[in-house]
Coordinates of C-alpha atoms in Angstrom, one line a residue:
X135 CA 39.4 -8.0 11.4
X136 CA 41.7 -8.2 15.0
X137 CA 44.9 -6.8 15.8
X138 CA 46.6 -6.6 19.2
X139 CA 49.5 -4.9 21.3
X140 CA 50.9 -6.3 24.3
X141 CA 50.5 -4.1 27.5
X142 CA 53.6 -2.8 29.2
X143 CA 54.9 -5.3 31.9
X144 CA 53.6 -8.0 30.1
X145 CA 54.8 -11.2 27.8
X146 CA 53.7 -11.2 24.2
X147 CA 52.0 -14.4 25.4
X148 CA 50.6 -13.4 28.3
X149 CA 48.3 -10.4 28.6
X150 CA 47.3 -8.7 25.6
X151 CA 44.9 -5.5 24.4
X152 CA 42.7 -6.6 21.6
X153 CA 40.9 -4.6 19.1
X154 CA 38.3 -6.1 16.5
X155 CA 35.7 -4.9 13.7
X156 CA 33.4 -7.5 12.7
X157 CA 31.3 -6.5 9.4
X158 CA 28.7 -8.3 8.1
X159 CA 27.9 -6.8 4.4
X160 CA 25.2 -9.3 3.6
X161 CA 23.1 -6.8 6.3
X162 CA 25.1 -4.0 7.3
X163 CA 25.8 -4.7 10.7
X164 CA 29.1 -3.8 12.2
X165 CA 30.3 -4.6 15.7
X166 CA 33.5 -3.4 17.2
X167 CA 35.4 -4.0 20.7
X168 CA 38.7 -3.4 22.4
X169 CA 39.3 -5.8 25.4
X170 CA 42.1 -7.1 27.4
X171 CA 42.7 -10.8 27.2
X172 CA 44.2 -13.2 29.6
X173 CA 46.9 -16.1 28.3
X174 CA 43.8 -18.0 27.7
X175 CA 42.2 -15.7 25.6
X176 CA 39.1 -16.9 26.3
X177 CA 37.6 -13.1 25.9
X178 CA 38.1 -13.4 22.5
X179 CA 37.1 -17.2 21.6
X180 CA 33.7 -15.9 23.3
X181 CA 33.8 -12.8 20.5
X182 CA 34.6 -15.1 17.9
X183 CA 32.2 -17.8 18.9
X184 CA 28.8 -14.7 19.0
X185 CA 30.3 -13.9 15.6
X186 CA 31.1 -16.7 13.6
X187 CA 33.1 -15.3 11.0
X188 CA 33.4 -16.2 7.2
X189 CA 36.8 -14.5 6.8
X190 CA 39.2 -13.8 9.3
X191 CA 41.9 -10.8 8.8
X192 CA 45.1 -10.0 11.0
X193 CA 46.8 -6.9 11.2
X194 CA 49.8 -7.5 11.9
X195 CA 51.9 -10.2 13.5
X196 CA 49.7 -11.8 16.6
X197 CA 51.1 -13.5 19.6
X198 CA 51.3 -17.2 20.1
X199 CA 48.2 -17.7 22.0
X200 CA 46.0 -15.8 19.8
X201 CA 47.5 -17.4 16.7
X202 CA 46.7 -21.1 18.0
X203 CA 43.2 -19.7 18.7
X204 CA 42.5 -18.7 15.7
X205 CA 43.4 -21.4 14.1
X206 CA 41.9 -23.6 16.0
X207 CA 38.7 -22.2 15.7
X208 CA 39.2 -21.4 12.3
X209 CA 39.9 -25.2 11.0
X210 CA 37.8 -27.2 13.7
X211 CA 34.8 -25.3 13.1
X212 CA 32.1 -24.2 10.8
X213 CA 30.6 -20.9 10.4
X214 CA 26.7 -20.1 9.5
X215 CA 27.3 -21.0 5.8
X216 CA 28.5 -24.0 6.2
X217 CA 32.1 -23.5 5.9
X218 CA 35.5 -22.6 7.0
X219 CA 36.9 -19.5 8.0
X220 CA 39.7 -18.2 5.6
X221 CA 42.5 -16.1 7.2
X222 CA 44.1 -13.5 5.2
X223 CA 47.0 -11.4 6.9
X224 CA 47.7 -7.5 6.7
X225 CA 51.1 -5.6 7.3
X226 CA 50.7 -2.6 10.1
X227 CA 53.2 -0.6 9.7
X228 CA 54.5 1.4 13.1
X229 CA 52.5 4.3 11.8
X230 CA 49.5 2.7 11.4
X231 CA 47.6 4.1 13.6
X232 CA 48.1 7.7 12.6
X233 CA 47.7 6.9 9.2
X234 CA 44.4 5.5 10.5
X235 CA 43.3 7.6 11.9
X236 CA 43.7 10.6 8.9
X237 CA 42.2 7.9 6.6
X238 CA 38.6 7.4 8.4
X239 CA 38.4 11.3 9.2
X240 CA 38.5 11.4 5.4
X241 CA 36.7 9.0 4.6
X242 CA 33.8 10.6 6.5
X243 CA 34.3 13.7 6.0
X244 CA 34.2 13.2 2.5
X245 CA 30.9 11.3 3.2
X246 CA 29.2 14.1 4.8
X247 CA 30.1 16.9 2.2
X248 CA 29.2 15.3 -1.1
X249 CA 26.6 13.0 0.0
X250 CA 23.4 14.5 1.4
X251 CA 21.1 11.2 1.0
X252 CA 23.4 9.2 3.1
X253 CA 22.4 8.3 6.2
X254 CA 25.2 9.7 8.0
X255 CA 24.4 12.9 9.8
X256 CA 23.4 11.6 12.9
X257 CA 23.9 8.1 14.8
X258 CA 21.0 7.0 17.5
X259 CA 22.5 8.4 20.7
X260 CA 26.4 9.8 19.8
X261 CA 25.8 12.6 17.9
X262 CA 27.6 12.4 14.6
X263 CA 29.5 9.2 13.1
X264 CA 32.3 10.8 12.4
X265 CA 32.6 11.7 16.2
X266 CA 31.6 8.3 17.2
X267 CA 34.9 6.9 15.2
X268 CA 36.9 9.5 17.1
X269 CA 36.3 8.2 20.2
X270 CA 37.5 4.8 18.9
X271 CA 40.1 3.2 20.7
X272 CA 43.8 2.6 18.6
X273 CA 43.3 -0.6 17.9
X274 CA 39.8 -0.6 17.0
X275 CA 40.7 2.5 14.7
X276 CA 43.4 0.5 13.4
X277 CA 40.7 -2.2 12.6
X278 CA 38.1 0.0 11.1
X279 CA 40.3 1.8 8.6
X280 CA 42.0 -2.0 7.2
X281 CA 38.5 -2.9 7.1
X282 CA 37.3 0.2 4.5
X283 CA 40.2 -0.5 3.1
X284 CA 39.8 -4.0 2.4
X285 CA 36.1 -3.6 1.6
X286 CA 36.3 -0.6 -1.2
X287 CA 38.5 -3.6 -3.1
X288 CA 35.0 -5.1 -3.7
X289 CA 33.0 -1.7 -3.7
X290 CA 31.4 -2.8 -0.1
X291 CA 32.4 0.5 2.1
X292 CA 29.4 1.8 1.9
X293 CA 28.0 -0.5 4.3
X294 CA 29.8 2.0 6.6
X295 CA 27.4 5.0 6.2
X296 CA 24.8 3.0 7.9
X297 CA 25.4 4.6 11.4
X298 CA 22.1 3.2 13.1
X299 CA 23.7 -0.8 12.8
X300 CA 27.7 0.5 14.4
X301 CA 27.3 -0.8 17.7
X302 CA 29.3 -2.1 20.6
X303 CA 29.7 -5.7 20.9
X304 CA 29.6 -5.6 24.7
X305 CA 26.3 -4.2 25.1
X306 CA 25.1 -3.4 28.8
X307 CA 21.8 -4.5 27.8
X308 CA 22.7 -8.4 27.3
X309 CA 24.5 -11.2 28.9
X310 CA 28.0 -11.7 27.6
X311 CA 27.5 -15.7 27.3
X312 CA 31.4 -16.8 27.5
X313 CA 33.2 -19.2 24.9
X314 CA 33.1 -22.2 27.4
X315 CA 29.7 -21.8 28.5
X316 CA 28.7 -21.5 24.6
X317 CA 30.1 -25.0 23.8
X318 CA 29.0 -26.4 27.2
X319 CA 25.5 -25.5 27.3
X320 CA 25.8 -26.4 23.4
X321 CA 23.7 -22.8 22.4
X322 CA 24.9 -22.7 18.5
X323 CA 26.7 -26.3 17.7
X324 CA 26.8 -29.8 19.5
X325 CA 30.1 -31.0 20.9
X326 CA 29.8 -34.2 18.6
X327 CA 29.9 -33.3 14.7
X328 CA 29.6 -29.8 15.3
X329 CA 26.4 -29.2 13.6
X330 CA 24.3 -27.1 14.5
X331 CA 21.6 -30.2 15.2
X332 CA 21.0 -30.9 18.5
X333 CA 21.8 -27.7 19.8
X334 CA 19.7 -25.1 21.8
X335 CA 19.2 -22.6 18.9
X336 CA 18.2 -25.7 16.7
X337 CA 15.5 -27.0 19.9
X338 CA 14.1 -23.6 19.7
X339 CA 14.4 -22.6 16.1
X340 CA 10.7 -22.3 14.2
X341 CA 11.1 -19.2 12.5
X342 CA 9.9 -19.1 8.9
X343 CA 12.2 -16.0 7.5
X344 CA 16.1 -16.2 7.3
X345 CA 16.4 -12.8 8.8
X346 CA 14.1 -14.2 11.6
X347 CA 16.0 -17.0 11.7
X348 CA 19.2 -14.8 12.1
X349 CA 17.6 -12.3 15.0
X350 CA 16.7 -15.3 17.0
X351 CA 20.1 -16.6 16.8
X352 CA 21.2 -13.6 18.3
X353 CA 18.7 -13.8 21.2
X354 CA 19.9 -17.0 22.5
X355 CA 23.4 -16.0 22.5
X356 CA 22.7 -12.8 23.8
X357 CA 20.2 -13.1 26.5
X358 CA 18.7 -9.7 28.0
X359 CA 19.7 -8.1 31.0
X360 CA 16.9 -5.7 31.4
X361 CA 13.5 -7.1 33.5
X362 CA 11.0 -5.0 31.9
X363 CA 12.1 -6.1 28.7
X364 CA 12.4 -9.6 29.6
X365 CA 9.1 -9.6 30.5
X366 CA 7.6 -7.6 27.5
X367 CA 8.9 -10.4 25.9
X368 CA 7.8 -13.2 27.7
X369 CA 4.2 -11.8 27.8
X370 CA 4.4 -11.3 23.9
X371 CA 5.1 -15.2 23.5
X372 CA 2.6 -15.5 26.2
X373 CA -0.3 -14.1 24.5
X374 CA 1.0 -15.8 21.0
X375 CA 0.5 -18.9 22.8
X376 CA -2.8 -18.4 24.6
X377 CA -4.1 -17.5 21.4
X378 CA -2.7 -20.0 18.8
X379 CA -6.0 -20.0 16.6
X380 CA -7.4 -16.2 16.8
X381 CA -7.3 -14.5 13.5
X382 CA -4.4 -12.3 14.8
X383 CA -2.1 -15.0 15.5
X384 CA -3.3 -16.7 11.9
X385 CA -2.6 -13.5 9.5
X386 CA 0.7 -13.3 11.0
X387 CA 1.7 -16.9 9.8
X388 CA 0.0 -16.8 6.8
X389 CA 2.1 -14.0 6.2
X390 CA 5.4 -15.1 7.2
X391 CA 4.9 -18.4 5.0
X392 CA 4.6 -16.2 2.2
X393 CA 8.1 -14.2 2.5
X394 CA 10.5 -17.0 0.1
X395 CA 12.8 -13.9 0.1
X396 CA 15.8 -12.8 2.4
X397 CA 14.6 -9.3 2.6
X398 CA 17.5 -8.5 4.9
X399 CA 20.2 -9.2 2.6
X400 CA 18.5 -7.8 -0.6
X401 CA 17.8 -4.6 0.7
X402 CA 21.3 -3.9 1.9
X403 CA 22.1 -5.2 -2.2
X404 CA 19.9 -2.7 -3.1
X405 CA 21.9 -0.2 -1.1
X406 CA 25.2 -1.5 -2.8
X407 CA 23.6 -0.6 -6.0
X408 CA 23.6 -4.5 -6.3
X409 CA 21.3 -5.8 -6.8
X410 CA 19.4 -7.1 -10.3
X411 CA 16.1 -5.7 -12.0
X412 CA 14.5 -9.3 -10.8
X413 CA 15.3 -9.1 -7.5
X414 CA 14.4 -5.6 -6.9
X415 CA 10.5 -6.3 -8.4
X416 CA 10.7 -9.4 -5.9
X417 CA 12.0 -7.2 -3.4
X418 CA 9.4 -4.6 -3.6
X419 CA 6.0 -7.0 -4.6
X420 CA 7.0 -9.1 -1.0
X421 CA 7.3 -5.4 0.7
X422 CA 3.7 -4.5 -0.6
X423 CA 2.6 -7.4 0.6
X424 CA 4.0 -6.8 3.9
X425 CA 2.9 -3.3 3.8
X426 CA -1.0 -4.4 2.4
X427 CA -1.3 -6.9 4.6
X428 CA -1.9 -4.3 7.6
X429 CA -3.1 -1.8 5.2
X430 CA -6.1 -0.9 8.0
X431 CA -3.9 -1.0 11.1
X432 CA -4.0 2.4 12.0
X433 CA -3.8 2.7 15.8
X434 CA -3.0 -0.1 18.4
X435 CA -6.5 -1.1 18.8
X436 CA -6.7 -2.3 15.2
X437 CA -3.5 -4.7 15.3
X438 CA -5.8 -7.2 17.5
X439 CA -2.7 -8.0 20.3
X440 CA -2.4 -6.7 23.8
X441 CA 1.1 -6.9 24.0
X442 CA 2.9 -3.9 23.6
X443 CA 6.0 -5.5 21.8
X444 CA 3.7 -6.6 19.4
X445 CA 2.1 -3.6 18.7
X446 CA 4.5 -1.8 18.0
X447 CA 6.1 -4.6 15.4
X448 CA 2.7 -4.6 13.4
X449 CA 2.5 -0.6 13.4
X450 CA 5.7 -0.2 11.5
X451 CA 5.0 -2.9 8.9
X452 CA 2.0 -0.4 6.8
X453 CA 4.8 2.4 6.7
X454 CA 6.5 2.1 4.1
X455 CA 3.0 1.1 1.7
X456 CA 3.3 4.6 -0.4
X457 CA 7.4 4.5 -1.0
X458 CA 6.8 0.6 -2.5
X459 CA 4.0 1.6 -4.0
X460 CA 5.4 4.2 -6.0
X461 CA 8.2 2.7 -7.3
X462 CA 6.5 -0.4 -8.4
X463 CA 4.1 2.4 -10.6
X464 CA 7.4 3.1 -12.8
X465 CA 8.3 -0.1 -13.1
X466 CA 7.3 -3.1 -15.8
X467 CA 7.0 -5.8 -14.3
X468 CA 6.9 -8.1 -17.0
X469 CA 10.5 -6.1 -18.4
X470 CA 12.1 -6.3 -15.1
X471 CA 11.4 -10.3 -15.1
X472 CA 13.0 -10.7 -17.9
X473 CA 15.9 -8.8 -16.5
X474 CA 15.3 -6.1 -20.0
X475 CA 17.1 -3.1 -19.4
X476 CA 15.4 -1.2 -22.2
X477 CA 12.2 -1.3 -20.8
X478 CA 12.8 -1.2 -17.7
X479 CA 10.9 1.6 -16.8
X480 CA 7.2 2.2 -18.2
X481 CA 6.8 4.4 -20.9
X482 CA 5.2 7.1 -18.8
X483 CA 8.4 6.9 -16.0
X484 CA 11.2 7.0 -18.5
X485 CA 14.5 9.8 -18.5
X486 CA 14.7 12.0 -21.6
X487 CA 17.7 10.6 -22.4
X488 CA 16.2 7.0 -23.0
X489 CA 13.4 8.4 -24.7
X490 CA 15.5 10.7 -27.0
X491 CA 18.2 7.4 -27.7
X492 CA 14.7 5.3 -28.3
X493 CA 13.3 7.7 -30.8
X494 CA 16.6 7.7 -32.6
X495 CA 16.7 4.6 -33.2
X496 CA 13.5 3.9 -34.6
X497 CA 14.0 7.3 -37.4
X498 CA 17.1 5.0 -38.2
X499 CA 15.4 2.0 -38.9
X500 CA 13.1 4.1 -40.5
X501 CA 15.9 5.1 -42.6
X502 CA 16.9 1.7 -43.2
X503 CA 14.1 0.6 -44.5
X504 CA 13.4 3.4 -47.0
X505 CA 16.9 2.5 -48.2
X506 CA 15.4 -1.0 -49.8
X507 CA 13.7 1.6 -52.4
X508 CA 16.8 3.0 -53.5
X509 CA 19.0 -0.1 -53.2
X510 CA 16.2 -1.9 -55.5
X511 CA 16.5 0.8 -58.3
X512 CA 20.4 0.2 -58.2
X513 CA 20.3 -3.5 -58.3
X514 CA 17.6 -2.7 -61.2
X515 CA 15.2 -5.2 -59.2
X516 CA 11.3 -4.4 -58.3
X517 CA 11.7 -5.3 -54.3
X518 CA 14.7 -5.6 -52.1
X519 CA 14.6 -7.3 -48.2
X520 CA 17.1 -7.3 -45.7
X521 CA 18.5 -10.6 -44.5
X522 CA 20.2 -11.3 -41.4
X523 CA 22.8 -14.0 -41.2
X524 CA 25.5 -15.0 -38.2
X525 CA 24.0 -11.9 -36.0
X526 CA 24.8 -9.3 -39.4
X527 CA 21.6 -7.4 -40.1
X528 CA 20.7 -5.4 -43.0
X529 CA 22.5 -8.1 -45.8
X530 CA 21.7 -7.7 -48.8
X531 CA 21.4 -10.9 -50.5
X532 CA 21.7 -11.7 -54.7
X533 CA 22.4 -14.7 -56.4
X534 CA 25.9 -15.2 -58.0
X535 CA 24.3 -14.5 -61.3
X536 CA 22.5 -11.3 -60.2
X537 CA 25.7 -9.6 -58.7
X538 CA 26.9 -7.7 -61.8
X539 CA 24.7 -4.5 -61.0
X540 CA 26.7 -4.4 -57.3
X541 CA 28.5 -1.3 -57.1
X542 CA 31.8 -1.4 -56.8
X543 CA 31.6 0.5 -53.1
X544 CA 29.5 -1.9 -51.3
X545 CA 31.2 -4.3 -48.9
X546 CA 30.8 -8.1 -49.6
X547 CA 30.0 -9.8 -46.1
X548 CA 29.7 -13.2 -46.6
X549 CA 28.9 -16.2 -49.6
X550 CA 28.3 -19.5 -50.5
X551 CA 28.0 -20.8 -54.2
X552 CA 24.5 -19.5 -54.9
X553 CA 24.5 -16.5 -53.1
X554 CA 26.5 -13.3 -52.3
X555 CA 25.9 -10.6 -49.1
X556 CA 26.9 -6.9 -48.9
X557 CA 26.5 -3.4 -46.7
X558 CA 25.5 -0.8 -49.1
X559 CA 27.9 2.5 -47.4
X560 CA 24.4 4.2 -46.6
X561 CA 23.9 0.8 -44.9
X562 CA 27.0 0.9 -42.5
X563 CA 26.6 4.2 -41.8
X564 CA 23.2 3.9 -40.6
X565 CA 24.0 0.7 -38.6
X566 CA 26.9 2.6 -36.8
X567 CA 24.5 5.3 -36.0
X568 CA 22.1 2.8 -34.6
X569 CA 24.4 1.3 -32.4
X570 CA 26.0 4.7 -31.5
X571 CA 22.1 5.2 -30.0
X572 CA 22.1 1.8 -28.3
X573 CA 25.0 2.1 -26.4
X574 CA 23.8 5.8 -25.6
X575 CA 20.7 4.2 -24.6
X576 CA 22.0 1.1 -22.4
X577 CA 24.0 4.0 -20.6
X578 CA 21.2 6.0 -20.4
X579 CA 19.0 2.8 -19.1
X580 CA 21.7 1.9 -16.3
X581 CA 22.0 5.5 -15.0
X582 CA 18.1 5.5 -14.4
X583 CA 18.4 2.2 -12.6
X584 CA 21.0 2.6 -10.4
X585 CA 19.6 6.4 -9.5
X586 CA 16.2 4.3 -8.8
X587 CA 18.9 1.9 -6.9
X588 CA 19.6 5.7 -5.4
X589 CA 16.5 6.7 -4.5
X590 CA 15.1 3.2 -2.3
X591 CA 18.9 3.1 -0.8
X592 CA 17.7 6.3 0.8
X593 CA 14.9 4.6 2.5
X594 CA 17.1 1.9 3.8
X595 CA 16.2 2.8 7.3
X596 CA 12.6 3.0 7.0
X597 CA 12.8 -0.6 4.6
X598 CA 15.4 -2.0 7.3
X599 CA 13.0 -1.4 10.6
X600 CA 9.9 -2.6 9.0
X601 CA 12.3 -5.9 8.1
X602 CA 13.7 -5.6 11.3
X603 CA 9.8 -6.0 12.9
X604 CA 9.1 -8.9 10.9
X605 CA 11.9 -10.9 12.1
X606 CA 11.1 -10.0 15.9
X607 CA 7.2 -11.0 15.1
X608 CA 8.8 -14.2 13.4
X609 CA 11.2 -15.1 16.7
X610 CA 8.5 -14.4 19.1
X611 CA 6.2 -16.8 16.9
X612 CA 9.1 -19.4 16.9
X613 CA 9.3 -19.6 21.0
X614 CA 5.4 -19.4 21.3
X615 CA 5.7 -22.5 19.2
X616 CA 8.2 -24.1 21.4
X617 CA 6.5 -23.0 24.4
X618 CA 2.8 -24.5 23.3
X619 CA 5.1 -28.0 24.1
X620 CA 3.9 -30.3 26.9
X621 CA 5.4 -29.2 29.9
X622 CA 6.4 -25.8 29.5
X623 CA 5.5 -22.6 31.4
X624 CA 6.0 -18.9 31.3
X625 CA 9.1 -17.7 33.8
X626 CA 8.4 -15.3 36.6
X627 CA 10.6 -12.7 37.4
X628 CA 11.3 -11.7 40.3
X629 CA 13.9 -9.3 42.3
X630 CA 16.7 -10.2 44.1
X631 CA 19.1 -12.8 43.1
X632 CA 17.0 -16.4 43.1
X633 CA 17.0 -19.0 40.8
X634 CA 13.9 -21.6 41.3
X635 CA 12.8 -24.4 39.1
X636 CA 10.5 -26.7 40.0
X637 CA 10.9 -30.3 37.7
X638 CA 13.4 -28.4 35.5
X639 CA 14.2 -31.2 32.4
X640 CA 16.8 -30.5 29.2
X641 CA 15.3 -29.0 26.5
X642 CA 16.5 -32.1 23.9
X643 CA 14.4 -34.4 26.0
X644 CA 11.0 -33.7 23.6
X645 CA 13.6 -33.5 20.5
X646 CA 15.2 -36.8 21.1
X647 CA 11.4 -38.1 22.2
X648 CA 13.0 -39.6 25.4
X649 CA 10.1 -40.9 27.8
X650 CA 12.4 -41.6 31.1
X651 CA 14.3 -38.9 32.1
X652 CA 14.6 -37.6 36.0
X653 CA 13.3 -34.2 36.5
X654 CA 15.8 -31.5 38.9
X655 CA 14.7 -29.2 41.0
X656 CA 17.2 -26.4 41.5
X657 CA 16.8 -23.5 44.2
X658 CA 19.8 -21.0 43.9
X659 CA 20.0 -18.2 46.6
X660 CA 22.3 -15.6 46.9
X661 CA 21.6 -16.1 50.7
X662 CA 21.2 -19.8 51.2
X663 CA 22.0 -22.2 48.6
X664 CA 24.8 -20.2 46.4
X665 CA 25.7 -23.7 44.1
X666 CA 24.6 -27.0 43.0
X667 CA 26.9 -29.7 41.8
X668 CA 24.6 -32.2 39.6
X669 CA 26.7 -35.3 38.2
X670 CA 25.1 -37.0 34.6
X671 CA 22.8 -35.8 32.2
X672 CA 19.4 -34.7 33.8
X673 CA 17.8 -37.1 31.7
X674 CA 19.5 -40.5 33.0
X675 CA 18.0 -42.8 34.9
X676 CA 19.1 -42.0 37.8
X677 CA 19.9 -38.9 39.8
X678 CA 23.2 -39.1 41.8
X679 CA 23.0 -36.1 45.1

């Protein structure tokens, strides 16, 4: 979602102020910015190559320069699925942003009066939400509201009450990686068929998780700015590396090749009130496993790494043991398989209501059957059964010959020559009663589900980290991997502003198993050497200086 004004002093097609909100329900991430752009606009091809959208809305007319943009990228390109982006279009009226700006301080207002479970009382650092979106810029407000807007048409706004995943998309604490250098350097797609094969993300991708694969995606594009961290992470992959085939190292694969589920986007399906009975037992059996696999890790000690980074990641997977654990105790498995709402829920864990509806129905089929006495004694017969025919239960069925004891009040269903079918009235109105209880009890059975959909929504956070953990254990797997390759050696940081590599080679050369290549060395110093200007591919035969 974009929309843009044009500055005062300045051509439509010139400079510009742009605002965006970039939403991804599938795991509740939500990234807004508000930038000036150049006649270019290569500030927002850089946004829209980091974000890769699926859908692409306007709000209101765009100038020239942003329209060809867009569609360029939009029809040249594919996004992570595999596809096109789709551009829809949205009217912004001149009092848009006032109207905006009433419609989210609703909207969250609302939120925090009648919804105490939602996790929308406070944000990490900015005090409320609801302030947060105050402090907004226009167009980004603008954004934001369209967005709710356009989202509560498929009952998705409540990805908004996740306040912990609203973040800035020009974060101090990475690299903002432009468009250019993104196609250059070829990070997400090659330049050739624009696949993602043969790009840098694909050279270092060996995560086995697809919200591993997803964090790691946003690594390379977003490289850190902060040493300390950089080097927390380095010496993580480090000590992966070094220790390839200690028991540690080996759990942690083992249990990553376990996970065939996309925990990331079920659980925020789960928080949509989404998601099926089947997928919520898978959902929860792969957290247990998660969770029991480090069942014994209780201090830092115990996790068997030295890293800090990976501590902490294996510390947070045994949390959330108990909450899985007790909502798989009211749970049938073998129900919830089948996708069987009725019994759903063991015996033991089931609402009044669906036990009340439950009991009524079996005192009417009770009923039912006691009528076969009575119905026998009218049709002056010793025994009477119930037939069921074309999904009708409860038919009574005579031969032709037999029907002249039939009262004259009982419904005739369905024949063929030899036979004749009827509802006795006690029949229908004992059937209508039954099915007056098992449409009470469906409704009963769907209100329990979606307030146990309710109830692990509420622990979204807690689910989310733990998830979240995983997928950085998986990444820094994934470049330990890499890293284990001939040739490659652990970076050194240092201050000041120095770039040194010693034999440096591209990254494709072990991919494309080329054996003659010409190594670089490169030596960049803010005080000396400030640029190098190398001519061919570092791989060709020869080096031209």
């Amino acid at each position: 979602m974009l929309t843009e004004t044009a500055p005062k002093g300045w051509g439509t097609d010139e400079k510009v102020q742009i605002g965006l909100i970039a939403v991804q329900p599938a795991t509740g991430d939500i990234i807004y910015d508000d930038f000036e752009d150049g006649w270019m606009r290569s500030d927002l091809e850089t946004r829209l190559l980091h974000i890769a959208p699926c859908e692409l809305l306007l709000v209101g007319e765009v100038s020239k320069a942003t329209e060809k943009l867009v569609q360029h990228l939009t029809t040249s390109r594919q996004n992570v699925f595999g596809t096109k982006a789709r551009i829809e279009r949205i009217d912004k009226p001149k009092t848009m942003a006032a109207q905006a700006y009433s419609h989210l301080t609703k909207f969250y207002a609302d939120k925090m009066k009648g919804n105490g479970d939602v996790e929308i009382t406070q944000s990490q650092d900015n005090g409320t939400l609801l302030d947060k979106v105050h402090k907004l810029s226009e167009n980004a407000t603008i954004c934001l509201s369209a967005m709710i807007n356009h989202l509560s048409a498929y009952k998705l706004e409540h990805v908004f009450d996740l306040t912990r995943y609203f973040q800035s998309f020009s974060a101090r604490s990475h690299m903002l990686v432009n468009g250019n250098t993104l196609n250059s350097l070829e990070i997400y797609q090659n330049q050739t068929d624009l696949s993602t094969t043969g790009s840098l993300f694909w050279a270092l991708d060996r995560t086995k998780t697809k919200f591993g694969q997803r964090l790691l995606r946003k690594w390379i594009g977003r490289p850190l700015l902060d040493s300390q961290r950089l080097e927390e992470r380095s010496t993580a992959v480090q000590e992966l590396k070094e220790n390839g085939t200690s028991a540690a190292v080996q759990q942690l694969e083992a249990l990553l090749g376990k996970i065939r589920t996309d925990l990331e986007r079920s659980l925020i399906r789960i928080y949509y009130k989404k998601c099926g009975r089947a997928e919520l037992l898978n959902v929860l059996r792969t957290m247990q496993t998660i969770a029991k696999e480090y069942a014994h890790v209780e201090s830092e000690a115990a996790t068997g790494f030295e890293s800090p980074l990976l501590r902490d990641a294996i510390l947070s997977l045994p949390r959330i043991g108990d909450d899985v654990i007790a909502y798989l105790n009211d749970i049938n498995a073998e129900a919830a398989q089948a996708d069987d709402k009725y019994n759903f829920f063991r015996e033991a864990k089931e609402t009044e209501d669906i036990t009340n509806h439950k009991v009524g129905i079996v005192a009417v089929e009770h009923d039912l059957d006691q009528f076969r006495v009575q119905a026998a004694q009218i049709l002056k017969r010793k025994k009477i059964d119930f037939v069921t025919v074309s999904a009708i239960d409860y038919l009574i069925e005579l031969d032709n010959e037999a029907i002249k004891h039939v009262p004259a009040s009982w419904a005739k269903i369905s024949g063929t020559k030899k036979v004749s079918r009827y509802h006795a009235p006690e029949v229908v109105r004992l059937i209508r009663e039954r099915d007056q209880h098992k449409e009470a009890l469906a409704n009963a059975c769907d209100a329990a589900y979606d307030d146990l959909l309710g109830q692990i929504g509420s622990k979204y956070q807690a689910f989310r980290d733990c998830v979240q953990s995983l997928a950085q254990l998986d990444c820094l797997l994934s470049l330990a991997q890499v890293a284990s390759q001939p040739g490659y050696c652990k970076p050194e940081f240092v201050s000041g502003n120095r770039i040194s590599i010693k034999a440096g080679r591209h990254p494709m050369v072990e991919q494309l198993l080329l054996t003659t290549f010409v190594p670089n060395d490169v030596d960049l110093d803010a005080e000396q050497t400030r640029a190098l200007l190398v001519t061919g591919p570092n791989m060709a035969e020869n080096q031209v200086t």
